[in-house]
Coordinates of C-alpha atoms in Angstrom, one line a residue:
Chain C
X36 CA 75.6 122.5 134.7
X37 CA 73.7 120.6 137.7
X38 CA 74.2 117.6 135.6
X39 CA 77.7 117.7 135.8
X40 CA 77.8 118.0 139.2
X41 CA 77.9 114.7 139.6
X42 CA 80.8 114.1 137.3
X43 CA 82.3 116.5 139.4
X44 CA 81.4 114.6 142.6
X45 CA 82.8 111.4 141.5
X46 CA 86.4 113.1 140.6
X47 CA 85.9 115.2 144.1
X48 CA 85.5 112.3 146.2
X49 CA 88.0 110.5 144.0
X50 CA 90.9 113.7 144.1
X51 CA 90.2 113.6 147.9
X52 CA 90.8 109.6 148.6
X53 CA 93.9 109.9 146.7
X54 CA 95.4 112.9 148.4
X55 CA 94.8 112.0 151.7
X56 CA 96.0 108.3 151.1
X57 CA 98.3 108.0 148.1
X58 CA 101.3 109.0 150.6
X59 CA 100.6 105.5 152.1
X60 CA 102.3 103.8 149.1
X61 CA 105.4 105.9 149.6
X62 CA 105.8 105.8 153.5
X63 CA 105.1 102.0 153.5
X64 CA 106.9 99.2 151.8
X65 CA 104.9 97.3 149.2
X66 CA 106.1 93.8 151.0
X67 CA 104.7 95.7 154.2
X68 CA 101.1 96.6 152.5
X69 CA 100.9 93.2 151.2
X70 CA 101.9 91.8 154.5
X71 CA 99.3 89.1 156.5
X72 CA 99.9 91.4 159.7
X73 CA 97.5 94.7 160.2
X74 CA 99.3 96.1 163.5
X75 CA 99.1 99.8 162.9
X76 CA 100.8 100.1 166.3
X77 CA 103.7 98.4 165.5
X78 CA 104.2 99.9 161.9
X79 CA 102.6 96.4 160.2
X80 CA 100.1 97.7 157.5
X81 CA 99.5 93.9 155.8
X82 CA 95.8 94.6 154.3
X83 CA 95.9 90.9 153.2
X84 CA 93.8 90.0 155.9
X85 CA 91.5 93.1 155.3
X86 CA 91.2 92.3 152.1
X87 CA 90.5 88.6 152.5
X88 CA 88.2 89.5 155.3
X89 CA 85.6 91.5 153.0
X90 CA 86.0 88.9 150.3
X91 CA 85.1 86.0 152.5
X92 CA 82.4 87.6 154.1
X93 CA 80.6 89.5 150.8
X94 CA 81.1 86.1 148.8
X95 CA 79.4 83.7 151.6
X96 CA 76.5 86.7 151.9
X97 CA 76.3 86.5 148.0
X98 CA 76.1 82.7 148.1
X99 CA 73.0 82.6 150.7
X100 CA 71.1 85.4 149.0
X101 CA 71.2 84.4 144.9
X102 CA 69.6 81.1 145.8
X103 CA 67.0 83.2 147.9
X104 CA 66.8 86.1 145.8
X105 CA 65.9 84.4 142.5
X106 CA 63.7 81.9 143.9
X107 CA 61.4 85.2 146.0
X108 CA 61.6 86.7 142.8
X109 CA 60.7 84.4 140.6
X110 CA 57.7 83.6 143.2
X111 CA 56.8 87.7 143.6
X112 CA 56.7 87.9 139.7
X113 CA 56.0 84.2 138.1
X114 CA 53.9 82.3 140.8
X115 CA 52.1 84.4 143.4
X116 CA 49.0 86.2 142.8
X117 CA 48.6 89.6 143.1
X118 CA 47.1 90.1 146.5
X119 CA 50.0 88.3 147.6
X120 CA 52.4 90.4 145.3
X121 CA 51.3 93.5 146.9
X122 CA 52.2 92.2 150.9
X123 CA 54.7 90.6 149.5
X124 CA 56.5 93.9 148.0
X125 CA 56.4 96.3 150.2
X126 CA 57.5 94.1 152.8
X127 CA 60.9 93.8 151.1
X128 CA 61.0 97.5 150.7
X129 CA 60.9 98.4 153.9
X130 CA 63.9 95.4 154.7
X131 CA 65.4 97.9 152.2
X132 CA 64.8 100.9 154.7
X133 CA 65.8 99.5 157.4
X134 CA 69.3 101.7 158.9
X135 CA 72.4 98.8 158.9
X136 CA 73.2 99.9 162.2
X137 CA 69.4 98.5 163.8
X138 CA 70.2 95.4 162.1
X139 CA 73.8 95.2 163.1
X140 CA 72.3 95.4 166.5
X141 CA 69.9 92.8 166.0
X142 CA 72.4 90.5 164.5
X143 CA 74.7 91.3 168.1
X144 CA 72.0 91.2 170.7
X145 CA 69.6 88.4 168.7
X146 CA 71.2 86.6 166.2
X147 CA 74.9 86.2 167.4
X148 CA 74.1 84.3 170.9
X149 CA 71.3 81.9 168.8
X150 CA 75.2 80.6 166.6
X151 CA 76.9 80.4 169.5
X152 CA 73.9 78.1 171.4
X153 CA 72.5 76.6 168.5
X154 CA 75.4 75.6 166.5
X155 CA 77.9 75.4 169.6
X156 CA 80.6 77.9 168.6
X157 CA 82.8 79.8 170.5
X158 CA 81.7 82.8 169.6
X159 CA 78.9 84.1 167.6
X160 CA 80.5 87.2 166.1
X161 CA 81.9 86.0 163.4
X162 CA 82.1 86.1 159.4
X163 CA 79.3 83.7 158.8
X164 CA 76.7 86.1 161.2
X165 CA 77.9 88.8 159.4
X166 CA 77.5 86.7 155.7
X167 CA 74.1 86.5 157.1
X168 CA 73.0 90.0 157.6
X169 CA 74.8 91.0 154.7
X170 CA 72.9 88.7 152.5
X171 CA 69.6 90.3 154.2
X172 CA 71.1 93.5 153.2
X173 CA 71.4 92.7 149.9
X174 CA 68.2 91.2 149.1
X175 CA 66.2 93.8 148.2
X176 CA 68.4 95.3 145.8
X177 CA 68.9 91.6 144.0
X178 CA 65.3 90.7 144.1
X179 CA 63.8 94.0 143.0
X180 CA 66.2 93.8 140.0
X181 CA 65.7 90.3 138.8
X182 CA 62.5 91.4 139.3
X183 CA 62.1 93.7 136.5
X184 CA 64.6 91.6 134.7
X185 CA 62.1 88.9 134.3
X186 CA 59.4 91.7 133.9
X187 CA 60.7 93.0 131.1
X188 CA 61.0 89.2 129.2
X189 CA 58.7 89.6 126.7
X190 CA 54.7 87.6 126.7
X191 CA 55.4 86.3 123.4
X192 CA 58.4 84.2 124.3
X193 CA 56.3 82.7 127.4
X194 CA 53.2 81.7 125.1
X195 CA 55.3 80.4 123.2
X196 CA 56.8 78.4 126.2
X197 CA 53.2 77.6 126.9
X198 CA 51.6 76.3 123.3
X199 CA 55.1 73.9 123.3
X200 CA 52.9 72.3 125.7
X201 CA 55.3 72.7 128.9
X202 CA 54.7 73.5 131.3
X203 CA 54.6 77.1 133.6
X204 CA 57.5 75.7 135.5
X205 CA 59.2 74.6 132.9
X206 CA 58.6 77.6 130.8
X207 CA 60.0 79.6 133.4
X208 CA 63.5 78.4 134.1
X209 CA 63.6 77.3 130.3
X210 CA 62.8 80.4 128.8
X211 CA 62.1 82.7 131.4
X212 CA 64.9 83.2 133.3
X213 CA 67.3 82.2 130.5
X214 CA 65.9 85.2 128.7
X215 CA 66.7 87.9 131.8
X216 CA 69.9 86.4 132.3
X217 CA 71.6 89.5 131.8
X218 CA 69.1 91.5 134.5
X219 CA 69.5 88.8 137.1
X220 CA 73.5 89.5 136.5
X221 CA 73.4 92.7 137.1
X222 CA 70.9 92.5 140.1
X223 CA 74.5 90.0 142.0
X224 CA 76.7 92.3 140.7
X225 CA 74.8 95.2 142.6
X226 CA 74.3 93.2 145.5
X227 CA 77.5 92.6 145.1
X228 CA 78.0 95.9 145.0
X229 CA 76.4 96.9 148.0
X230 CA 77.3 93.9 150.2
X231 CA 81.3 94.5 149.7
X232 CA 80.6 98.7 150.9
X233 CA 78.5 97.9 154.1
X234 CA 80.1 98.9 156.8
X235 CA 78.4 99.4 160.1
X236 CA 76.6 96.1 160.7
X237 CA 79.3 94.1 159.4
X238 CA 81.3 95.9 162.2
X239 CA 79.0 95.2 165.0
X240 CA 78.8 91.1 164.7
X241 CA 81.7 90.0 162.7
X242 CA 84.2 90.7 165.4
X243 CA 86.7 92.7 163.8
X244 CA 89.8 90.4 164.8
X245 CA 92.2 91.4 161.8
X246 CA 93.3 87.9 160.9
X247 CA 94.0 85.7 157.8
X248 CA 91.0 83.6 157.3
X249 CA 92.9 80.4 155.8
X250 CA 91.7 77.8 157.8
X251 CA 88.4 75.6 156.9
X252 CA 86.7 77.1 159.8
X253 CA 87.4 80.0 159.4
X254 CA 83.7 81.1 158.4
X255 CA 82.7 80.9 162.2
X256 CA 85.3 82.7 163.2
X257 CA 86.1 86.6 164.0
X258 CA 87.1 88.7 160.7
X259 CA 88.1 92.1 160.0
X260 CA 86.9 93.7 156.7
X261 CA 88.1 96.8 154.8
X262 CA 85.2 98.7 155.6
X263 CA 85.2 98.6 159.4
X264 CA 88.8 98.6 159.9
X265 CA 88.2 102.3 158.2
X266 CA 85.0 102.9 160.1
X267 CA 86.9 101.4 163.7
X268 CA 90.1 102.8 163.4
X269 CA 89.6 106.6 162.0
X270 CA 88.6 108.4 164.5
X271 CA 91.2 107.2 166.7
X272 CA 94.6 108.5 164.4
X273 CA 96.3 111.0 164.2
X274 CA 95.5 113.0 161.2
X275 CA 98.6 113.1 158.9
X276 CA 100.3 109.8 160.6
X277 CA 100.9 106.7 158.1
X278 CA 98.3 104.8 160.1
X279 CA 95.3 107.6 158.3
X280 CA 97.2 107.7 155.1
X281 CA 96.9 103.9 155.7
X282 CA 93.3 103.9 156.3
X283 CA 92.9 106.4 153.3
X284 CA 94.7 103.6 151.2
X285 CA 92.1 101.2 152.3
X286 CA 89.8 103.5 151.3
X287 CA 90.9 104.1 147.5
X288 CA 90.9 100.5 147.3
X289 CA 87.2 99.8 148.0
X290 CA 86.6 103.3 145.8
X291 CA 88.1 101.2 143.0
X292 CA 86.5 98.2 143.6
X293 CA 82.9 99.3 143.8
X294 CA 84.0 101.1 140.4
X295 CA 84.6 98.3 138.8
X296 CA 81.7 96.1 140.1
X297 CA 79.4 98.6 138.6
X298 CA 81.2 99.6 135.6
X299 CA 80.1 95.5 135.0
X300 CA 77.0 96.0 135.5
X301 CA 76.4 99.0 134.3
X302 CA 77.5 97.8 130.8
X303 CA 74.9 95.1 131.0
X304 CA 72.3 97.6 131.9
X305 CA 73.8 100.2 129.0
X306 CA 74.1 97.2 126.5
X307 CA 70.9 95.9 126.6
X308 CA 69.3 99.6 126.1
X309 CA 71.4 100.1 123.6
X310 CA 70.6 96.7 121.5
X311 CA 66.7 97.6 122.1
X312 CA 65.7 94.3 122.9
X313 CA 64.2 94.0 126.0
X314 CA 62.8 97.1 127.0
Chain H
X94 CA 50.6 52.5 125.7
X95 CA 52.5 55.5 124.7
X96 CA 49.0 57.3 125.9
X97 CA 49.6 55.7 129.6
X98 CA 53.0 56.8 129.2
X99 CA 52.8 60.4 128.3
X100 CA 49.7 61.0 130.8
X101 CA 52.2 59.4 133.9
X102 CA 55.0 62.2 131.9
X103 CA 52.4 64.5 132.5
X104 CA 51.2 64.0 135.4
X105 CA 54.9 63.7 136.9
X106 CA 55.5 67.0 135.8
X107 CA 52.6 68.2 137.2
X108 CA 53.8 66.7 140.4
X109 CA 57.0 68.8 139.7
X110 CA 55.3 71.9 139.0
X111 CA 53.5 71.9 142.5
X112 CA 56.9 70.8 144.4
X113 CA 58.6 73.4 142.4
X114 CA 56.0 76.0 143.6
X115 CA 56.3 75.1 147.5
X116 CA 59.6 75.1 147.2
X117 CA 59.7 78.9 145.7
X118 CA 57.6 79.8 148.3
X119 CA 59.0 78.6 151.1
X120 CA 62.9 80.7 150.0
X121 CA 60.0 83.5 150.0
X122 CA 58.9 83.0 153.3
X123 CA 62.9 82.2 154.6
X124 CA 63.1 85.9 153.1
X125 CA 60.2 87.7 154.8
X126 CA 59.9 86.0 158.3
X127 CA 62.9 86.9 159.0
X128 CA 61.9 91.0 158.7
X129 CA 58.7 90.0 160.7
X130 CA 60.9 88.9 163.2
X131 CA 63.4 91.7 163.3
X132 CA 60.5 94.3 163.0
X133 CA 58.1 92.6 166.0
X134 CA 61.4 92.3 168.3
X135 CA 62.5 95.4 168.0
X136 CA 59.0 96.5 168.7
X137 CA 57.9 94.6 171.9
X138 CA 61.3 95.2 172.8
X139 CA 61.6 98.5 172.4
X140 CA 58.0 99.9 173.2
X141 CA 57.9 99.6 176.9
X142 CA 61.4 102.1 176.7
X143 CA 59.1 104.6 174.5
X144 CA 57.7 107.2 176.8
X145 CA 57.6 110.9 176.7
X146 CA 61.0 111.3 179.1
X147 CA 63.1 109.2 177.3
X148 CA 62.0 111.1 173.8
X149 CA 62.5 114.6 175.5
X150 CA 65.4 114.5 178.1
X151 CA 69.1 114.5 178.1
X152 CA 70.5 111.1 178.4
X153 CA 72.0 111.1 182.4
X154 CA 74.7 109.3 184.1
X155 CA 76.9 108.0 181.1
X156 CA 73.6 107.7 178.8
X157 CA 72.8 104.9 180.8
X158 CA 69.3 106.7 182.0
X159 CA 67.3 109.5 180.8
X160 CA 66.2 110.5 176.9
X161 CA 67.9 110.1 173.4
X162 CA 66.4 113.8 172.6
X163 CA 70.2 115.2 171.4
X164 CA 70.1 112.5 169.1
X165 CA 66.2 112.3 168.0
X166 CA 67.1 116.9 167.4
X167 CA 70.5 116.0 165.7
X168 CA 69.0 113.4 163.2
X169 CA 66.8 115.7 162.1
X170 CA 68.8 118.4 162.0
X171 CA 70.8 116.1 159.5
X172 CA 68.3 115.3 157.5
X173 CA 66.9 119.1 157.0
X174 CA 70.1 120.3 156.4
X175 CA 70.9 117.1 153.7
X176 CA 67.6 118.1 152.4
X177 CA 68.0 121.6 152.1
X178 CA 72.0 121.1 149.7
X179 CA 70.4 118.0 148.0
X180 CA 67.1 118.7 147.1
X181 CA 67.6 122.1 144.8
X182 CA 71.1 120.2 143.0
X183 CA 69.4 116.4 142.6
X184 CA 66.1 118.0 140.9
X185 CA 68.0 120.7 138.6
X186 CA 70.5 118.1 137.5
X187 CA 67.2 115.6 136.4
X188 CA 65.5 118.5 134.7
X189 CA 69.0 119.0 133.1
X190 CA 69.1 115.2 131.9
X191 CA 65.5 114.8 130.8
X192 CA 64.4 118.1 129.3
X193 CA 67.8 119.3 127.9
X194 CA 70.6 116.9 127.6
X195 CA 70.8 115.7 124.4
X196 CA 72.4 111.5 123.8
X197 CA 75.7 112.4 123.6
X198 CA 78.9 110.7 125.2
X199 CA 79.1 113.4 127.7
X200 CA 75.0 112.6 128.7
X201 CA 76.3 109.2 129.1
X202 CA 79.3 109.7 131.4
X203 CA 77.6 112.0 133.7
X204 CA 74.8 108.9 133.9
X205 CA 77.2 106.5 134.6
X206 CA 78.9 109.2 137.2
X207 CA 75.3 108.8 138.9
X208 CA 75.2 105.2 138.9
X209 CA 78.9 105.0 140.4
X210 CA 78.1 107.6 143.3
X211 CA 75.5 105.3 144.4
X212 CA 77.0 102.4 144.6
X213 CA 80.1 104.1 146.7
X214 CA 80.7 102.7 150.3
X215 CA 78.8 105.1 152.4
X216 CA 82.1 104.2 154.6
X217 CA 84.2 106.1 152.1
X218 CA 81.7 108.9 151.6
X219 CA 83.0 109.5 155.4
X220 CA 86.8 109.5 153.9
X221 CA 85.8 112.2 151.6
X222 CA 83.2 114.3 153.8
X223 CA 86.5 114.3 156.5
X224 CA 89.1 115.6 153.6
X225 CA 87.4 118.1 151.8
X226 CA 84.1 119.2 154.4
X227 CA 85.9 118.9 157.5
X228 CA 89.6 119.4 157.2
X229 CA 90.5 120.9 153.6
X230 CA 87.4 123.2 153.7
X231 CA 88.6 123.5 157.5
X232 CA 84.3 123.4 158.8
X233 CA 85.5 121.1 161.6
X234 CA 83.6 118.1 162.9
X235 CA 80.2 119.9 162.2
X236 CA 76.8 120.1 161.8
X237 CA 77.7 121.6 158.3
X238 CA 80.2 119.0 157.3
X239 CA 77.8 116.5 158.1
X240 CA 75.3 117.4 156.2
X241 CA 77.2 118.3 153.3
X242 CA 78.5 114.5 152.9
X243 CA 75.1 113.1 153.3
X244 CA 73.9 115.4 150.6
X245 CA 76.3 113.8 148.3
X246 CA 75.4 110.7 149.2
X247 CA 71.8 111.3 148.8
X248 CA 72.1 113.0 145.4
X249 CA 72.6 110.0 143.4
X250 CA 68.9 108.4 144.4
X251 CA 67.2 111.7 144.3
X252 CA 68.2 112.7 140.7
X253 CA 67.2 109.2 139.2
X254 CA 64.0 108.9 140.7
X255 CA 63.0 112.6 139.4
X256 CA 64.5 111.9 136.2
X257 CA 62.5 109.0 136.3
X258 CA 59.3 110.8 137.0
X259 CA 60.2 113.6 134.8
X260 CA 60.5 111.5 131.6
X261 CA 57.4 109.6 132.5
X262 CA 55.6 112.7 131.9
X263 CA 54.0 112.6 127.9
X264 CA 55.9 114.3 125.4
X265 CA 52.1 115.7 124.5
X266 CA 52.5 118.0 127.7
X267 CA 55.9 119.9 126.2
X268 CA 54.4 119.8 122.6
X269 CA 50.8 121.6 124.0
X270 CA 52.9 124.0 126.2
X271 CA 55.3 125.0 123.5
X272 CA 51.9 125.1 121.3
X273 CA 50.5 127.8 122.9
X274 CA 53.4 129.8 123.1
X275 CA 55.5 129.3 126.4
X276 CA 58.9 128.8 126.6
X277 CA 60.7 125.7 127.3
X278 CA 61.2 126.7 131.2
X279 CA 57.9 128.1 131.4
X280 CA 56.7 124.8 129.9
X281 CA 58.7 122.5 132.4
X282 CA 57.8 124.8 135.6
X283 CA 54.7 124.9 135.3
X284 CA 53.5 121.7 133.3
X285 CA 56.3 119.4 133.5
X286 CA 57.3 119.4 137.5
X287 CA 53.6 119.8 138.5
X288 CA 52.8 116.3 136.8
X289 CA 56.4 114.6 138.4
X290 CA 55.9 116.4 141.4
X291 CA 55.0 112.7 143.3
X292 CA 57.3 110.9 141.6
X293 CA 59.8 113.9 142.8
X294 CA 58.6 113.4 145.9
X295 CA 58.6 110.0 146.4
X296 CA 62.2 110.0 145.6
X297 CA 63.7 112.8 148.3
X298 CA 62.1 110.6 150.6
X299 CA 63.6 107.5 149.5
X300 CA 67.2 109.2 149.9
X301 CA 66.3 111.4 152.7
X302 CA 65.5 108.1 155.0
X303 CA 68.8 106.3 153.7
X304 CA 70.2 110.0 154.9
X305 CA 68.4 109.2 158.2
X306 CA 69.4 106.1 158.6
X307 CA 73.8 105.6 157.8
X308 CA 76.3 105.8 160.4
X309 CA 79.2 105.9 158.7
X310 CA 79.4 109.0 156.3
X311 CA 78.7 110.8 160.4
X312 CA 81.2 109.1 162.0
X313 CA 84.0 111.4 161.6
X314 CA 82.1 114.4 160.0
X315 CA 79.9 115.2 162.8
X316 CA 78.9 112.8 165.1
X317 CA 79.1 113.5 169.1
X318 CA 79.6 110.4 171.2
X319 CA 78.7 112.4 174.1
X320 CA 77.3 115.8 174.1
X321 CA 74.3 116.3 176.7
X322 CA 72.9 119.6 175.1
X323 CA 71.8 120.5 171.9
X324 CA 73.4 122.3 169.3
X325 CA 73.7 125.9 168.5
X326 CA 75.2 126.5 165.0
X327 CA 76.4 124.7 162.8
X328 CA 79.5 124.5 163.5
X329 CA 78.9 122.2 166.5
X330 CA 78.8 118.9 166.8
X331 CA 76.1 116.6 167.6
X332 CA 74.7 113.7 168.7
X333 CA 72.7 111.4 166.6
X334 CA 70.4 108.5 166.3
X335 CA 72.3 105.7 164.1
X336 CA 75.7 106.6 165.9
X337 CA 73.9 106.8 169.1
X338 CA 72.4 103.6 168.9
X339 CA 75.8 102.3 167.3
X340 CA 77.6 104.0 170.7
X341 CA 75.3 102.1 173.1
X342 CA 75.1 98.8 172.2
X343 CA 79.5 98.5 171.5
X344 CA 80.8 101.3 172.9
X345 CA 79.2 101.3 176.7
X346 CA 79.4 98.6 179.0
X347 CA 76.2 98.0 180.9
X348 CA 74.1 99.2 178.9
X349 CA 70.1 99.0 179.6
X350 CA 69.1 96.3 177.2
X351 CA 65.9 98.2 177.1
X352 CA 67.3 101.4 176.2
X353 CA 69.0 100.1 173.4
X354 CA 65.5 98.7 172.1
X355 CA 64.1 102.2 172.5
X356 CA 66.8 103.7 170.4
X357 CA 66.4 101.0 168.0
X358 CA 63.1 101.9 167.9
X359 CA 62.8 105.0 167.6
X360 CA 65.4 105.3 164.7
X361 CA 63.0 102.3 162.6
X362 CA 60.3 104.4 163.3
X363 CA 61.7 108.0 162.2
X364 CA 62.9 105.5 158.8
X365 CA 59.4 103.7 158.6
X366 CA 57.4 106.6 158.4
X367 CA 59.7 107.9 155.5
X368 CA 59.1 105.1 153.5
X369 CA 55.1 104.9 154.5
X370 CA 55.3 108.5 153.8
X371 CA 56.4 107.3 150.0
X372 CA 55.4 104.6 149.4
X373 CA 51.6 106.5 150.1
X374 CA 52.3 109.8 147.3
X375 CA 53.2 107.0 145.4
X376 CA 50.3 105.1 144.9
X377 CA 47.9 107.8 146.0
X378 CA 48.8 109.7 143.0
X379 CA 49.3 107.2 140.5
X380 CA 46.1 106.2 141.2
X381 CA 44.6 110.5 140.0
X382 CA 46.5 110.0 138.0
X383 CA 45.5 111.6 134.5
X384 CA 47.6 109.8 131.8

């Protein structure tokens, strides 16, 4: 019976999000919901700036974390000697354990001023700062899943590559990494899921201005993400008001987004398992 | 001629490889050094703030002086409550999945549900806790509501870790137990569970660690902005370390930086000690395992 509880909880979570969030679709016109202005006090519930804000921060974060994460996974798994691996892996686990509010605090007090002064920006609390911190929060996930994927590549593949006269380096990039491709894609998906749902750190360092991030320099300007909006405003809204329903509506959107991302990641995992090929 | 050509190409390839390795090493440094920077800075600037008074006194004067006792107690209460709720359900679920469940579409759906539970954003858990426990069940903003919310968030971590630990116990252990006339449940209770215990403990610690550090799920379910007394019952609100750090670094103007770093360090110590404990349990028992 207990095993079924997890299905129950997922259903329950979705049910309660729907229960509290669906009314917003009746109370607010669709044109307003998809508008470009989020000013709940004046009944403007345009979620577009929040969605774009989330996308901007998340995509930038993954753009930073992806090359770093894969390079690190390859280095730890394929290049580094055993003793170094024994130091590096626990360090990366430590990064996974640091609470997001601590990273947010660190970003606010140390990284944001650094970005303001060194890069000459008007403010350090920007999408870029958020993306930087998010990248490091997604890194442990990306590294460990990618490393597992590399680990699952059979030794015979490596031997065959080396036997063909390829150097170790060529074997890594032309044989091992392509063979681990599906696992690496999963790693990126899981990192993406983690980044898009992250709340506290993002809320503390992105400046929280709900404006459309459309100009080229918007990466260095404040943005507001979906998660930060919920966390910042839920404490102050009257229960049952339109604003309250709208925040739950954003929750539904987040739930569905992570659900889809995760489903995509999971199907690659299940497909691999059923094929019985790589482990 | 061909020989010399090959030779030069060979050397070129060797140099490429060397440069490539250095590049990978640098990328790894780019990952590792900021971690050291963050931890080093927080320890360096937080350590001067931490003393007996800081850890055992109530905050005073709008949190600008005094200690963080209620936040520490609150977080410890939340973690214990979460453990109480999540461990039995989590381990029970894992036993079902690894020992009883067959590979049907239902089991696959359960696994998918667990995966999804693990990926739901923490703030959405907060919304859910607000909707179900605080409002629908009428617990109010309380420790009970916070613990249950955190427990559901922790569940997938515990279930997957415990299931993996149970599956790692070789089939022979089960066969031998059955051949000695033990029932399935006796085998699980007396043989499989004790063997898998280290893995389960590691998983539980990692799950609770997440619960201890999360802020978003407790924002609307339990956390009090400023409450300089200890909670009296499970229907009380309480302060908690992560939320306290958020409050004093964003909501209170003119907050002394030492107190902020001291709070960050206290939280970091709590979480990292759980992390270290998990690693030690895992490594210690991995060496002692008989199979």
